[in-house]
């Protein structure tokens, strides 16, 4: 069962901005000849909506000239042109689309800042799914997660799950099961690339065997608890038992992957000690790690909450203050929309996201590049007005080799309106999840990804 | 869910319908009754006349369809809706003010009927039925339980996922305390770290000691009175190579207890009685204004009042695990490749910080005029233990000849002692067997050769089992007594029961009313009860916002002590308590005072005392408070203090850093004090500024902007009920100071900029001179009178809303005690508690005792 060491020998060292990678996915994982590049899905989120001075409800005002600092690159549906705020995306023109008029009906009745909770899930948290529901990345991970060492990667700038109405993660395993986002670059790096913490594989496997026996006994102990518990109490205990079973499954999974060598990466080229107090370096460091995880095929499905809604307790909530020198609450920008600051903020956000997309694009893979094999959603759950939860700002990038067609601004307003879930459904189809429905979808979004 | 419906109810109802459409009722059985009203005669007719036009078949505002309801006692499904109807009628919110109002007697009859019917419905169910009592420990409870179980206090929770919080709600709510793989991983890590500290190795580790001297014996000769001496620390620190730079302890251990001793005194200018000296441990804190972000944590604060003629020795202790350890650092001198290699060994630094703050630090007075600490010498020692192995170790791996003569029996004996405490209940032989087996597996693994190692891992396994992580998961034959012990200790301490509670549980005494009452009193008198008060108060009153609002320091340049030069100019100086910390402490201490002194909970609205320290008193403009400790101070009307409403912790958190924000303040008052649920703005409502057009940029006040906002019907539905509660607070500025005068509309107030050469006092004078207009702080309270300012608002609340205020406090306490949201089923208990409270002048400590005696809380009726 051991693989020959030449798998490790064919190292190519890619020294990109801030990351040095050995072993792209081809060599390290597949072991097949002429393997197909992996199909990947990424969802990223920013908070408080975006600056849209000439069309504040997320739909362009036809009477007004397009604004140079609007989040939207151009006013009218059709071929993309770029304004000042979206200039960083101009070189990526043929790799991305903007989509107007999409949103989750399930988020309409959530409060001003709570709709971020359902951005990747489309659940109706106000009514039928008060504890949210499975997110699009986890649907994909449930189907194809076994193909990689990690089923998915969940990142955020704040870390943790947050609470209902103030999620700090985009990913949910199912109702009531938010997946805590990781936010510490070093912890993320170690989880991905140093999972054995310096022990050799034989010792790791031995350890796993011991763990399995221990967990069995803990499970026995848990099961011995009174089965006559009330229904609500039983549900609480089931939550725990499910967790133990998931831990056991993970042992199986880790055990399986100990037979596959880990990708080698050079940690020195990454700044893993950067914190949110240096917003640009920090956000890029998380984007770098996401790129690295995808690049080495440790996972194929990732989410990244670049900003959380109503984040008042830490430096992330003060991004704008640090980056832009704005003296009020970050939240105030969303309400007051001062022109200079708002425009600069959009430009800053665009630069960071374009950095990630460009990194994917400049990483060769198969006959093309990584971006072609990775569909990346970027958006927020409000337009300009922070209490409005309709017509989200939405950008889709990449996935050219997965069937996406780019280079246009699409508008699904008025009678053309369709659920955002349709786009999420198309993203699932693009990564070979042939489901017929996701959340409240009514069908795939064929304008972006023709059938 | 309920909030959403309530919201819809409120907004939906406000608009007048044009047509009265009588809906068909699903009329229940007619039954007259003694205590007011019958369904057919009174209630159905009342609903037809006043409700179903908006909440009926034709229109169903807020998704409320009253015509579909039948009598409460006859169906369980609609009871939550009936509860809502009752709330609306009782509060007078429905029918809306602009609708024809029912006669008071009619309203009262329906209210009485609803109350009775709901109570009857609730009594038909066994208490506690259909609600979860099992729940995971919250992080706060986890921390305390570990502390009391192991006998050492470790910071284990900073790496656990945060517990979900919602404003004005408690993070011990069972429904939201989830468990997943990610939690489990971190629990496992925390349990291992805890056991690594709790069980030590047999050989005592090498003790590291360090002593450094700065005082006269070190420098010799006569000091120059014109400069600060190396043993002095002003609030601004001192020069390099003085005691202000701290003492570096190289190669210190990273686990175990430490002791810091120092000989110190104070140089106090006239009028100052003491100064707080805060001892920090962690990375080296270089200077006060330098661009450092290196972490250090507080070990403790010494209040120095002794003069240099009377230096005294002080001692502080702690656990090294809880402090950031600075790893080895190597660099080339001068940053050049050929520079000499410099190796800074791994170390801790002990740094004394003069935390004196009278609010004038940004004025940069001469340090020699300020209170200064004098530290002659400092000593550090770690690990310290009077005996080896330390007590916390011997409590688990107790000394016994068995260990050598019969190791298996010893392991069993260790488990028989540890598990019942960890699980907070008696443990069966089968359970001990299971952990013996776990130990057998563990000891065969690599690195588990010693008993210490294998027991650490075995006990860590116990600490991830549900019996430890969950509360009230009782095994076969459930143990009522131990369950009560846990309910009491987790409510009042946020921790596991202590030996006395365990003993009473074993004796079967805990459900006796007299024993119960004595125990509640004992628990409340214990210092651990302060944890409960702090948790409860900060969450109930939403104090988390206090530290989150960035204060406009150009407008309020004395509010926080800030760095005055360099790249971090304007940032808060770290490692010192700030006025915000004092504000938080004030509010917690206030509630603590109400509880310990058994004062009326109505003092939350107004009181003739406040809890202040010098910094805070200075901020509020109260004279005669000296020193750093928060203490009770009598206040009168002209202080504009008293109660919680005007405390800085509330007012800062409900401002936006520059100006007060009447909407935030209104939401706070209604949620935290009156117990209403204020819904967030709905999706299709534009933001304040958008709806008011360009108005906010030129409007004279937010009050006017709000008036404009209200002209939009969709906004008005909510804001008409909201804004009036916040307007009276306009007399208090964004830093919580009483400021009844403001600058005239349109005045531009320049920010303070030290670089322009003006001094701070002159700037503040100039701002004061601009404030020539009396702020508008009068508003008509919904369904109430016009109030002018907070003073009259308080009067109104105490006059007309006493029961609402009291019921809210009772409901909050009960919610916290039960660890779940209340439902209609809990109404009889709430009513009974409220009635008792009313007869007892609403004494808060008694309310807590009464809660602990309810069947709802205990799970069984007390004997």
PDB file of N, CA, C and O in Angstrom, chain A residues 56 108 111 131 163-164 173 176 180 187 191 211 214 217-218 221-222 225-226 233 236 239-240 243 250 312 329 335 385 387-389, chain B residues 132-134 165 174-180 182 184-186 188 431 434 461 464-467 473-474 548 550 681-683 685 690:
ATOM      1  N   UNK A  56     -29.775  52.445  -5.036  1.00  0.00           N
ATOM      2  CA  UNK A  56     -29.457  51.996  -3.689  1.00  0.00           C
ATOM      3  C   UNK A  56     -30.105  50.682  -3.315  1.00  0.00           C
ATOM      4  O   UNK A  56     -29.670  50.021  -2.380  1.00  0.00           O
ATOM      5  N   UNK A 108     -35.426  37.624   3.646  1.00  0.00           N
ATOM      6  CA  UNK A 108     -36.155  38.901   3.616  1.00  0.00           C
ATOM      7  C   UNK A 108     -36.639  39.338   4.984  1.00  0.00           C
ATOM      8  O   UNK A 108     -36.602  40.500   5.323  1.00  0.00           O
ATOM      9  N   UNK A 111     -33.627  40.337  10.261  1.00  0.00           N
ATOM     10  CA  UNK A 111     -33.332  41.736  10.507  1.00  0.00           C
ATOM     11  C   UNK A 111     -32.201  42.249   9.649  1.00  0.00           C
ATOM     12  O   UNK A 111     -31.608  41.515   8.863  1.00  0.00           O
ATOM     13  N   UNK A 131     -33.177  27.413  12.774  1.00  0.00           N
ATOM     14  CA  UNK A 131     -31.780  27.140  13.112  1.00  0.00           C
ATOM     15  C   UNK A 131     -30.926  26.988  11.870  1.00  0.00           C
ATOM     16  O   UNK A 131     -29.920  26.294  11.880  1.00  0.00           O
ATOM     17  N   UNK A 163     -23.431  33.832  16.477  1.00  0.00           N
ATOM     18  CA  UNK A 163     -24.696  33.377  17.026  1.00  0.00           C
ATOM     19  C   UNK A 163     -25.761  33.528  15.961  1.00  0.00           C
ATOM     20  O   UNK A 163     -25.505  34.065  14.899  1.00  0.00           O
ATOM     21  N   UNK A 164     -26.947  33.051  16.270  1.00  0.00           N
ATOM     22  CA  UNK A 164     -28.028  33.190  15.305  1.00  0.00           C
ATOM     23  C   UNK A 164     -28.291  34.654  15.053  1.00  0.00           C
ATOM     24  O   UNK A 164     -28.449  35.428  15.983  1.00  0.00           O
ATOM     25  N   UNK A 173     -23.374  22.590   8.606  1.00  0.00           N
ATOM     26  CA  UNK A 173     -23.529  21.184   8.273  1.00  0.00           C
ATOM     27  C   UNK A 173     -24.996  20.810   8.128  1.00  0.00           C
ATOM     28  O   UNK A 173     -25.339  19.834   7.477  1.00  0.00           O
ATOM     29  N   UNK A 176     -28.843  24.003  12.898  1.00  0.00           N
ATOM     30  CA  UNK A 176     -28.227  24.035  14.223  1.00  0.00           C
ATOM     31  C   UNK A 176     -26.798  23.541  14.255  1.00  0.00           C
ATOM     32  O   UNK A 176     -26.275  23.250  15.319  1.00  0.00           O
ATOM     33  N   UNK A 180     -17.602  26.247  12.923  1.00  0.00           N
ATOM     34  CA  UNK A 180     -16.815  27.424  13.309  1.00  0.00           C
ATOM     35  C   UNK A 180     -15.781  27.755  12.234  1.00  0.00           C
ATOM     36  O   UNK A 180     -15.104  26.865  11.734  1.00  0.00           O
ATOM     37  N   UNK A 187      -2.929  28.500  13.063  1.00  0.00           N
ATOM     38  CA  UNK A 187      -3.746  27.317  13.339  1.00  0.00           C
ATOM     39  C   UNK A 187      -4.228  26.687  12.027  1.00  0.00           C
ATOM     40  O   UNK A 187      -4.239  25.466  11.871  1.00  0.00           O
ATOM     41  N   UNK A 191      -3.268  22.905  10.859  1.00  0.00           N
ATOM     42  CA  UNK A 191      -4.313  21.916  10.585  1.00  0.00           C
ATOM     43  C   UNK A 191      -4.160  21.328   9.189  1.00  0.00           C
ATOM     44  O   UNK A 191      -4.399  20.155   8.971  1.00  0.00           O
ATOM     45  N   UNK A 211      -7.385   5.760  20.010  1.00  0.00           N
ATOM     46  CA  UNK A 211      -8.505   6.704  20.085  1.00  0.00           C
ATOM     47  C   UNK A 211      -9.823   6.033  19.807  1.00  0.00           C
ATOM     48  O   UNK A 211     -10.830   6.300  20.436  1.00  0.00           O
ATOM     49  N   UNK A 214     -10.956   4.188  22.761  1.00  0.00           N
ATOM     50  CA  UNK A 214     -11.401   5.095  23.818  1.00  0.00           C
ATOM     51  C   UNK A 214     -12.776   5.669  23.497  1.00  0.00           C
ATOM     52  O   UNK A 214     -13.657   5.717  24.355  1.00  0.00           O
ATOM     53  N   UNK A 217     -15.582   3.447  24.290  1.00  0.00           N
ATOM     54  CA  UNK A 217     -15.946   3.399  25.700  1.00  0.00           C
ATOM     55  C   UNK A 217     -16.698   4.660  26.127  1.00  0.00           C
ATOM     56  O   UNK A 217     -17.621   4.595  26.926  1.00  0.00           O
ATOM     57  N   UNK A 218     -16.276   5.812  25.590  1.00  0.00           N
ATOM     58  CA  UNK A 218     -17.018   7.040  25.907  1.00  0.00           C
ATOM     59  C   UNK A 218     -18.445   6.941  25.362  1.00  0.00           C
ATOM     60  O   UNK A 218     -19.411   7.361  25.996  1.00  0.00           O
ATOM     61  N   UNK A 221     -20.406   4.866  27.695  1.00  0.00           N
ATOM     62  CA  UNK A 221     -20.729   5.666  28.859  1.00  0.00           C
ATOM     63  C   UNK A 221     -21.915   6.583  28.555  1.00  0.00           C
ATOM     64  O   UNK A 221     -22.834   6.718  29.353  1.00  0.00           O
ATOM     65  N   UNK A 222     -21.889   7.205  27.366  1.00  0.00           N
ATOM     66  CA  UNK A 222     -22.959   8.138  27.003  1.00  0.00           C
ATOM     67  C   UNK A 222     -24.280   7.417  26.831  1.00  0.00           C
ATOM     68  O   UNK A 222     -25.329   7.914  27.222  1.00  0.00           O
ATOM     69  N   UNK A 225     -26.625   6.607  29.731  1.00  0.00           N
ATOM     70  CA  UNK A 225     -27.477   7.632  30.335  1.00  0.00           C
ATOM     71  C   UNK A 225     -28.935   7.276  30.117  1.00  0.00           C
ATOM     72  O   UNK A 225     -29.294   6.608  29.149  1.00  0.00           O
ATOM     73  N   UNK A 226     -29.725   7.756  31.013  1.00  0.00           N
ATOM     74  CA  UNK A 226     -31.126   7.363  31.034  1.00  0.00           C
ATOM     75  C   UNK A 226     -31.813   7.565  29.700  1.00  0.00           C
ATOM     76  O   UNK A 226     -31.865   8.668  29.165  1.00  0.00           O
ATOM     77  N   UNK A 233     -34.508  16.731  26.132  1.00  0.00           N
ATOM     78  CA  UNK A 233     -33.214  16.342  26.684  1.00  0.00           C
ATOM     79  C   UNK A 233     -32.549  15.291  25.807  1.00  0.00           C
ATOM     80  O   UNK A 233     -31.337  15.293  25.612  1.00  0.00           O
ATOM     81  N   UNK A 236     -30.802  16.821  22.994  1.00  0.00           N
ATOM     82  CA  UNK A 236     -29.512  17.405  23.391  1.00  0.00           C
ATOM     83  C   UNK A 236     -28.447  16.322  23.455  1.00  0.00           C
ATOM     84  O   UNK A 236     -27.314  16.512  23.015  1.00  0.00           O
ATOM     85  N   UNK A 239     -27.291  15.137  20.114  1.00  0.00           N
ATOM     86  CA  UNK A 239     -26.312  16.048  19.534  1.00  0.00           C
ATOM     87  C   UNK A 239     -24.896  15.604  19.915  1.00  0.00           C
ATOM     88  O   UNK A 239     -23.982  15.607  19.098  1.00  0.00           O
ATOM     89  N   UNK A 240     -24.780  15.218  21.166  1.00  0.00           N
ATOM     90  CA  UNK A 240     -23.476  14.758  21.650  1.00  0.00           C
ATOM     91  C   UNK A 240     -23.093  13.431  20.988  1.00  0.00           C
ATOM     92  O   UNK A 240     -21.958  13.255  20.536  1.00  0.00           O
ATOM     93  N   UNK A 243     -21.920  13.803  17.622  1.00  0.00           N
ATOM     94  CA  UNK A 243     -20.562  14.339  17.609  1.00  0.00           C
ATOM     95  C   UNK A 243     -19.542  13.212  17.771  1.00  0.00           C
ATOM     96  O   UNK A 243     -18.532  13.171  17.071  1.00  0.00           O
ATOM     97  N   UNK A 250     -14.217  10.493  11.514  1.00  0.00           N
ATOM     98  CA  UNK A 250     -13.035  11.251  11.158  1.00  0.00           C
ATOM     99  C   UNK A 250     -11.770  10.430  11.379  1.00  0.00           C
ATOM    100  O   UNK A 250     -10.807  10.537  10.640  1.00  0.00           O
ATOM    101  N   UNK A 312     -18.661  44.120  16.418  1.00  0.00           N
ATOM    102  CA  UNK A 312     -18.298  45.268  17.243  1.00  0.00           C
ATOM    103  C   UNK A 312     -17.263  44.951  18.292  1.00  0.00           C
ATOM    104  O   UNK A 312     -16.801  45.827  18.987  1.00  0.00           O
ATOM    105  N   UNK A 329     -18.120  54.381  13.689  1.00  0.00           N
ATOM    106  CA  UNK A 329     -18.321  52.952  13.573  1.00  0.00           C
ATOM    107  C   UNK A 329     -18.233  52.515  12.123  1.00  0.00           C
ATOM    108  O   UNK A 329     -18.704  53.216  11.239  1.00  0.00           O
ATOM    109  N   UNK A 335     -24.612  53.059   6.889  1.00  0.00           N
ATOM    110  CA  UNK A 335     -25.804  53.905   6.974  1.00  0.00           C
ATOM    111  C   UNK A 335     -25.594  55.246   6.291  1.00  0.00           C
ATOM    112  O   UNK A 335     -26.438  55.733   5.567  1.00  0.00           O
ATOM    113  N   UNK A 385     -28.341  49.804   1.032  1.00  0.00           N
ATOM    114  CA  UNK A 385     -29.033  50.144   2.268  1.00  0.00           C
ATOM    115  C   UNK A 385     -28.920  48.996   3.237  1.00  0.00           C
ATOM    116  O   UNK A 385     -29.302  47.881   2.931  1.00  0.00           O
ATOM    117  N   UNK A 387     -30.448  48.011   5.800  1.00  0.00           N
ATOM    118  CA  UNK A 387     -31.600  47.261   6.308  1.00  0.00           C
ATOM    119  C   UNK A 387     -32.317  46.488   5.203  1.00  0.00           C
ATOM    120  O   UNK A 387     -33.214  45.707   5.472  1.00  0.00           O
ATOM    121  N   UNK A 388     -31.929  46.772   3.987  1.00  0.00           N
ATOM    122  CA  UNK A 388     -32.592  46.112   2.868  1.00  0.00           C
ATOM    123  C   UNK A 388     -31.923  44.769   2.624  1.00  0.00           C
ATOM    124  O   UNK A 388     -30.711  44.675   2.564  1.00  0.00           O
ATOM    125  N   UNK A 389     -32.720  43.729   2.515  1.00  0.00           N
ATOM    126  CA  UNK A 389     -32.123  42.414   2.296  1.00  0.00           C
ATOM    127  C   UNK A 389     -32.604  41.818   0.974  1.00  0.00           C
ATOM    128  O   UNK A 389     -32.856  40.633   0.870  1.00  0.00           O
TER     129      UNK A 389
ATOM    130  N   UNK B 132     -36.225  21.568  27.557  1.00  0.00           N
ATOM    131  CA  UNK B 132     -34.955  20.895  27.809  1.00  0.00           C
ATOM    132  C   UNK B 132     -34.389  21.337  29.150  1.00  0.00           C
ATOM    133  O   UNK B 132     -34.402  22.517  29.483  1.00  0.00           O
ATOM    134  N   UNK B 133     -33.925  20.404  29.932  1.00  0.00           N
ATOM    135  CA  UNK B 133     -33.168  20.775  31.121  1.00  0.00           C
ATOM    136  C   UNK B 133     -31.710  20.375  30.944  1.00  0.00           C
ATOM    137  O   UNK B 133     -30.844  20.895  31.616  1.00  0.00           O
ATOM    138  N   UNK B 134     -31.487  19.413  30.043  1.00  0.00           N
ATOM    139  CA  UNK B 134     -30.105  19.027  29.776  1.00  0.00           C
ATOM    140  C   UNK B 134     -29.479  20.070  28.873  1.00  0.00           C
ATOM    141  O   UNK B 134     -30.087  20.499  27.907  1.00  0.00           O
ATOM    142  N   UNK B 165     -24.397  34.604  21.776  1.00  0.00           N
ATOM    143  CA  UNK B 165     -25.073  35.573  22.630  1.00  0.00           C
ATOM    144  C   UNK B 165     -26.027  36.389  21.777  1.00  0.00           C
ATOM    145  O   UNK B 165     -25.791  36.596  20.597  1.00  0.00           O
ATOM    146  N   UNK B 174     -30.283  26.696  26.810  1.00  0.00           N
ATOM    147  CA  UNK B 174     -30.044  25.309  26.385  1.00  0.00           C
ATOM    148  C   UNK B 174     -30.129  25.143  24.869  1.00  0.00           C
ATOM    149  O   UNK B 174     -29.268  24.515  24.254  1.00  0.00           O
ATOM    150  N   UNK B 175     -31.131  25.738  24.290  1.00  0.00           N
ATOM    151  CA  UNK B 175     -31.385  25.514  22.873  1.00  0.00           C
ATOM    152  C   UNK B 175     -30.191  25.887  22.001  1.00  0.00           C
ATOM    153  O   UNK B 175     -29.940  25.277  20.974  1.00  0.00           O
ATOM    154  N   UNK B 176     -29.464  26.903  22.428  1.00  0.00           N
ATOM    155  CA  UNK B 176     -28.395  27.411  21.574  1.00  0.00           C
ATOM    156  C   UNK B 176     -27.004  26.917  21.982  1.00  0.00           C
ATOM    157  O   UNK B 176     -26.035  27.227  21.330  1.00  0.00           O
ATOM    158  N   UNK B 177     -26.935  26.174  23.063  1.00  0.00           N
ATOM    159  CA  UNK B 177     -25.634  25.635  23.460  1.00  0.00           C
ATOM    160  C   UNK B 177     -25.412  24.326  22.718  1.00  0.00           C
ATOM    161  O   UNK B 177     -25.811  23.258  23.162  1.00  0.00           O
ATOM    162  N   UNK B 178     -24.808  24.441  21.579  1.00  0.00           N
ATOM    163  CA  UNK B 178     -24.724  23.302  20.675  1.00  0.00           C
ATOM    164  C   UNK B 178     -23.464  22.504  20.936  1.00  0.00           C
ATOM    165  O   UNK B 178     -22.601  22.884  21.706  1.00  0.00           O
ATOM    166  N   UNK B 179     -23.382  21.388  20.251  1.00  0.00           N
ATOM    167  CA  UNK B 179     -22.202  20.538  20.349  1.00  0.00           C
ATOM    168  C   UNK B 179     -21.901  20.020  18.955  1.00  0.00           C
ATOM    169  O   UNK B 179     -22.801  19.617  18.231  1.00  0.00           O
ATOM    170  N   UNK B 180     -20.671  20.079  18.578  1.00  0.00           N
ATOM    171  CA  UNK B 180     -20.271  19.546  17.282  1.00  0.00           C
ATOM    172  C   UNK B 180     -18.828  19.099  17.375  1.00  0.00           C
ATOM    173  O   UNK B 180     -18.174  19.253  18.408  1.00  0.00           O
ATOM    174  N   UNK B 182     -16.209  20.297  16.172  1.00  0.00           N
ATOM    175  CA  UNK B 182     -15.260  21.367  16.438  1.00  0.00           C
ATOM    176  C   UNK B 182     -15.222  21.700  17.919  1.00  0.00           C
ATOM    177  O   UNK B 182     -14.172  22.022  18.460  1.00  0.00           O
ATOM    178  N   UNK B 184     -15.884  19.473  20.250  1.00  0.00           N
ATOM    179  CA  UNK B 184     -15.271  18.313  20.891  1.00  0.00           C
ATOM    180  C   UNK B 184     -13.745  18.395  20.819  1.00  0.00           C
ATOM    181  O   UNK B 184     -13.062  18.124  21.801  1.00  0.00           O
ATOM    182  N   UNK B 185     -13.234  18.776  19.656  1.00  0.00           N
ATOM    183  CA  UNK B 185     -11.781  18.890  19.514  1.00  0.00           C
ATOM    184  C   UNK B 185     -11.203  19.833  20.557  1.00  0.00           C
ATOM    185  O   UNK B 185     -10.168  19.576  21.155  1.00  0.00           O
ATOM    186  N   UNK B 186     -11.896  20.932  20.727  1.00  0.00           N
ATOM    187  CA  UNK B 186     -11.364  21.934  21.646  1.00  0.00           C
ATOM    188  C   UNK B 186     -11.557  21.535  23.105  1.00  0.00           C
ATOM    189  O   UNK B 186     -10.719  21.841  23.949  1.00  0.00           O
ATOM    190  N   UNK B 188     -11.370  18.551  24.098  1.00  0.00           N
ATOM    191  CA  UNK B 188     -10.339  17.546  24.329  1.00  0.00           C
ATOM    192  C   UNK B 188      -9.005  18.234  24.628  1.00  0.00           C
ATOM    193  O   UNK B 188      -8.294  17.860  25.560  1.00  0.00           O
ATOM    194  N   UNK B 431     -19.780   2.208  35.919  1.00  0.00           N
ATOM    195  CA  UNK B 431     -19.137   3.379  35.320  1.00  0.00           C
ATOM    196  C   UNK B 431     -17.661   3.438  35.688  1.00  0.00           C
ATOM    197  O   UNK B 431     -16.819   3.755  34.853  1.00  0.00           O
ATOM    198  N   UNK B 434     -15.793   1.104  33.589  1.00  0.00           N
ATOM    199  CA  UNK B 434     -15.566   1.594  32.236  1.00  0.00           C
ATOM    200  C   UNK B 434     -14.316   2.479  32.188  1.00  0.00           C
ATOM    201  O   UNK B 434     -13.509   2.373  31.271  1.00  0.00           O
ATOM    202  N   UNK B 461     -10.312  12.063  29.556  1.00  0.00           N
ATOM    203  CA  UNK B 461     -11.420  11.402  28.856  1.00  0.00           C
ATOM    204  C   UNK B 461     -12.729  11.590  29.628  1.00  0.00           C
ATOM    205  O   UNK B 461     -13.785  11.806  29.039  1.00  0.00           O
ATOM    206  N   UNK B 464     -14.375  14.837  28.816  1.00  0.00           N
ATOM    207  CA  UNK B 464     -15.101  15.072  27.550  1.00  0.00           C
ATOM    208  C   UNK B 464     -16.358  14.211  27.479  1.00  0.00           C
ATOM    209  O   UNK B 464     -17.045  14.195  26.467  1.00  0.00           O
ATOM    210  N   UNK B 465     -16.651  13.482  28.528  1.00  0.00           N
ATOM    211  CA  UNK B 465     -17.877  12.675  28.479  1.00  0.00           C
ATOM    212  C   UNK B 465     -19.070  13.576  28.812  1.00  0.00           C
ATOM    213  O   UNK B 465     -18.918  14.611  29.450  1.00  0.00           O
ATOM    214  N   UNK B 466     -20.242  13.185  28.346  1.00  0.00           N
ATOM    215  CA  UNK B 466     -21.406  14.063  28.536  1.00  0.00           C
ATOM    216  C   UNK B 466     -21.722  14.290  30.009  1.00  0.00           C
ATOM    217  O   UNK B 466     -22.288  15.322  30.362  1.00  0.00           O
ATOM    218  N   UNK B 467     -21.357  13.340  30.848  1.00  0.00           N
ATOM    219  CA  UNK B 467     -21.639  13.487  32.270  1.00  0.00           C
ATOM    220  C   UNK B 467     -20.946  14.712  32.842  1.00  0.00           C
ATOM    221  O   UNK B 467     -21.428  15.319  33.784  1.00  0.00           O
ATOM    222  N   UNK B 473     -27.986  15.798  33.135  1.00  0.00           N
ATOM    223  CA  UNK B 473     -28.202  14.535  32.454  1.00  0.00           C
ATOM    224  C   UNK B 473     -28.073  13.482  33.543  1.00  0.00           C
ATOM    225  O   UNK B 473     -26.983  13.157  33.982  1.00  0.00           O
ATOM    226  N   UNK B 474     -29.205  12.998  34.008  1.00  0.00           N
ATOM    227  CA  UNK B 474     -29.152  12.107  35.157  1.00  0.00           C
ATOM    228  C   UNK B 474     -29.238  10.659  34.703  1.00  0.00           C
ATOM    229  O   UNK B 474     -29.989  10.334  33.790  1.00  0.00           O
ATOM    230  N   UNK B 548     -17.274  48.385  22.746  1.00  0.00           N
ATOM    231  CA  UNK B 548     -17.221  48.206  21.299  1.00  0.00           C
ATOM    232  C   UNK B 548     -17.412  49.512  20.537  1.00  0.00           C
ATOM    233  O   UNK B 548     -16.994  49.637  19.396  1.00  0.00           O
ATOM    234  N   UNK B 550     -16.500  52.892  19.265  1.00  0.00           N
ATOM    235  CA  UNK B 550     -15.292  53.723  19.238  1.00  0.00           C
ATOM    236  C   UNK B 550     -15.645  55.169  19.571  1.00  0.00           C
ATOM    237  O   UNK B 550     -16.438  55.801  18.880  1.00  0.00           O
ATOM    238  N   UNK B 681     -35.091  46.316  12.315  1.00  0.00           N
ATOM    239  CA  UNK B 681     -35.793  46.913  11.190  1.00  0.00           C
ATOM    240  C   UNK B 681     -36.017  45.848  10.115  1.00  0.00           C
ATOM    241  O   UNK B 681     -35.139  45.043   9.860  1.00  0.00           O
ATOM    242  N   UNK B 682     -37.199  45.826   9.526  1.00  0.00           N
ATOM    243  CA  UNK B 682     -37.486  44.805   8.524  1.00  0.00           C
ATOM    244  C   UNK B 682     -36.715  45.047   7.222  1.00  0.00           C
ATOM    245  O   UNK B 682     -36.147  46.109   7.013  1.00  0.00           O
ATOM    246  N   UNK B 683     -36.740  44.034   6.374  1.00  0.00           N
ATOM    247  CA  UNK B 683     -35.911  44.033   5.174  1.00  0.00           C
ATOM    248  C   UNK B 683     -36.174  45.211   4.247  1.00  0.00           C
ATOM    249  O   UNK B 683     -35.255  45.790   3.687  1.00  0.00           O
ATOM    250  N   UNK B 685     -37.283  48.136   4.775  1.00  0.00           N
ATOM    251  CA  UNK B 685     -37.274  49.490   5.311  1.00  0.00           C
ATOM    252  C   UNK B 685     -35.918  50.134   5.018  1.00  0.00           C
ATOM    253  O   UNK B 685     -34.879  49.594   5.365  1.00  0.00           O
ATOM    254  N   UNK B 690     -31.361  57.328   4.373  1.00  0.00           N
ATOM    255  CA  UNK B 690     -31.936  57.258   3.039  1.00  0.00           C
ATOM    256  C   UNK B 690     -33.376  57.752   3.045  1.00  0.00           C
ATOM    257  O   UNK B 690     -33.813  58.458   2.161  1.00  0.00           O
TER     258      UNK B 690
END
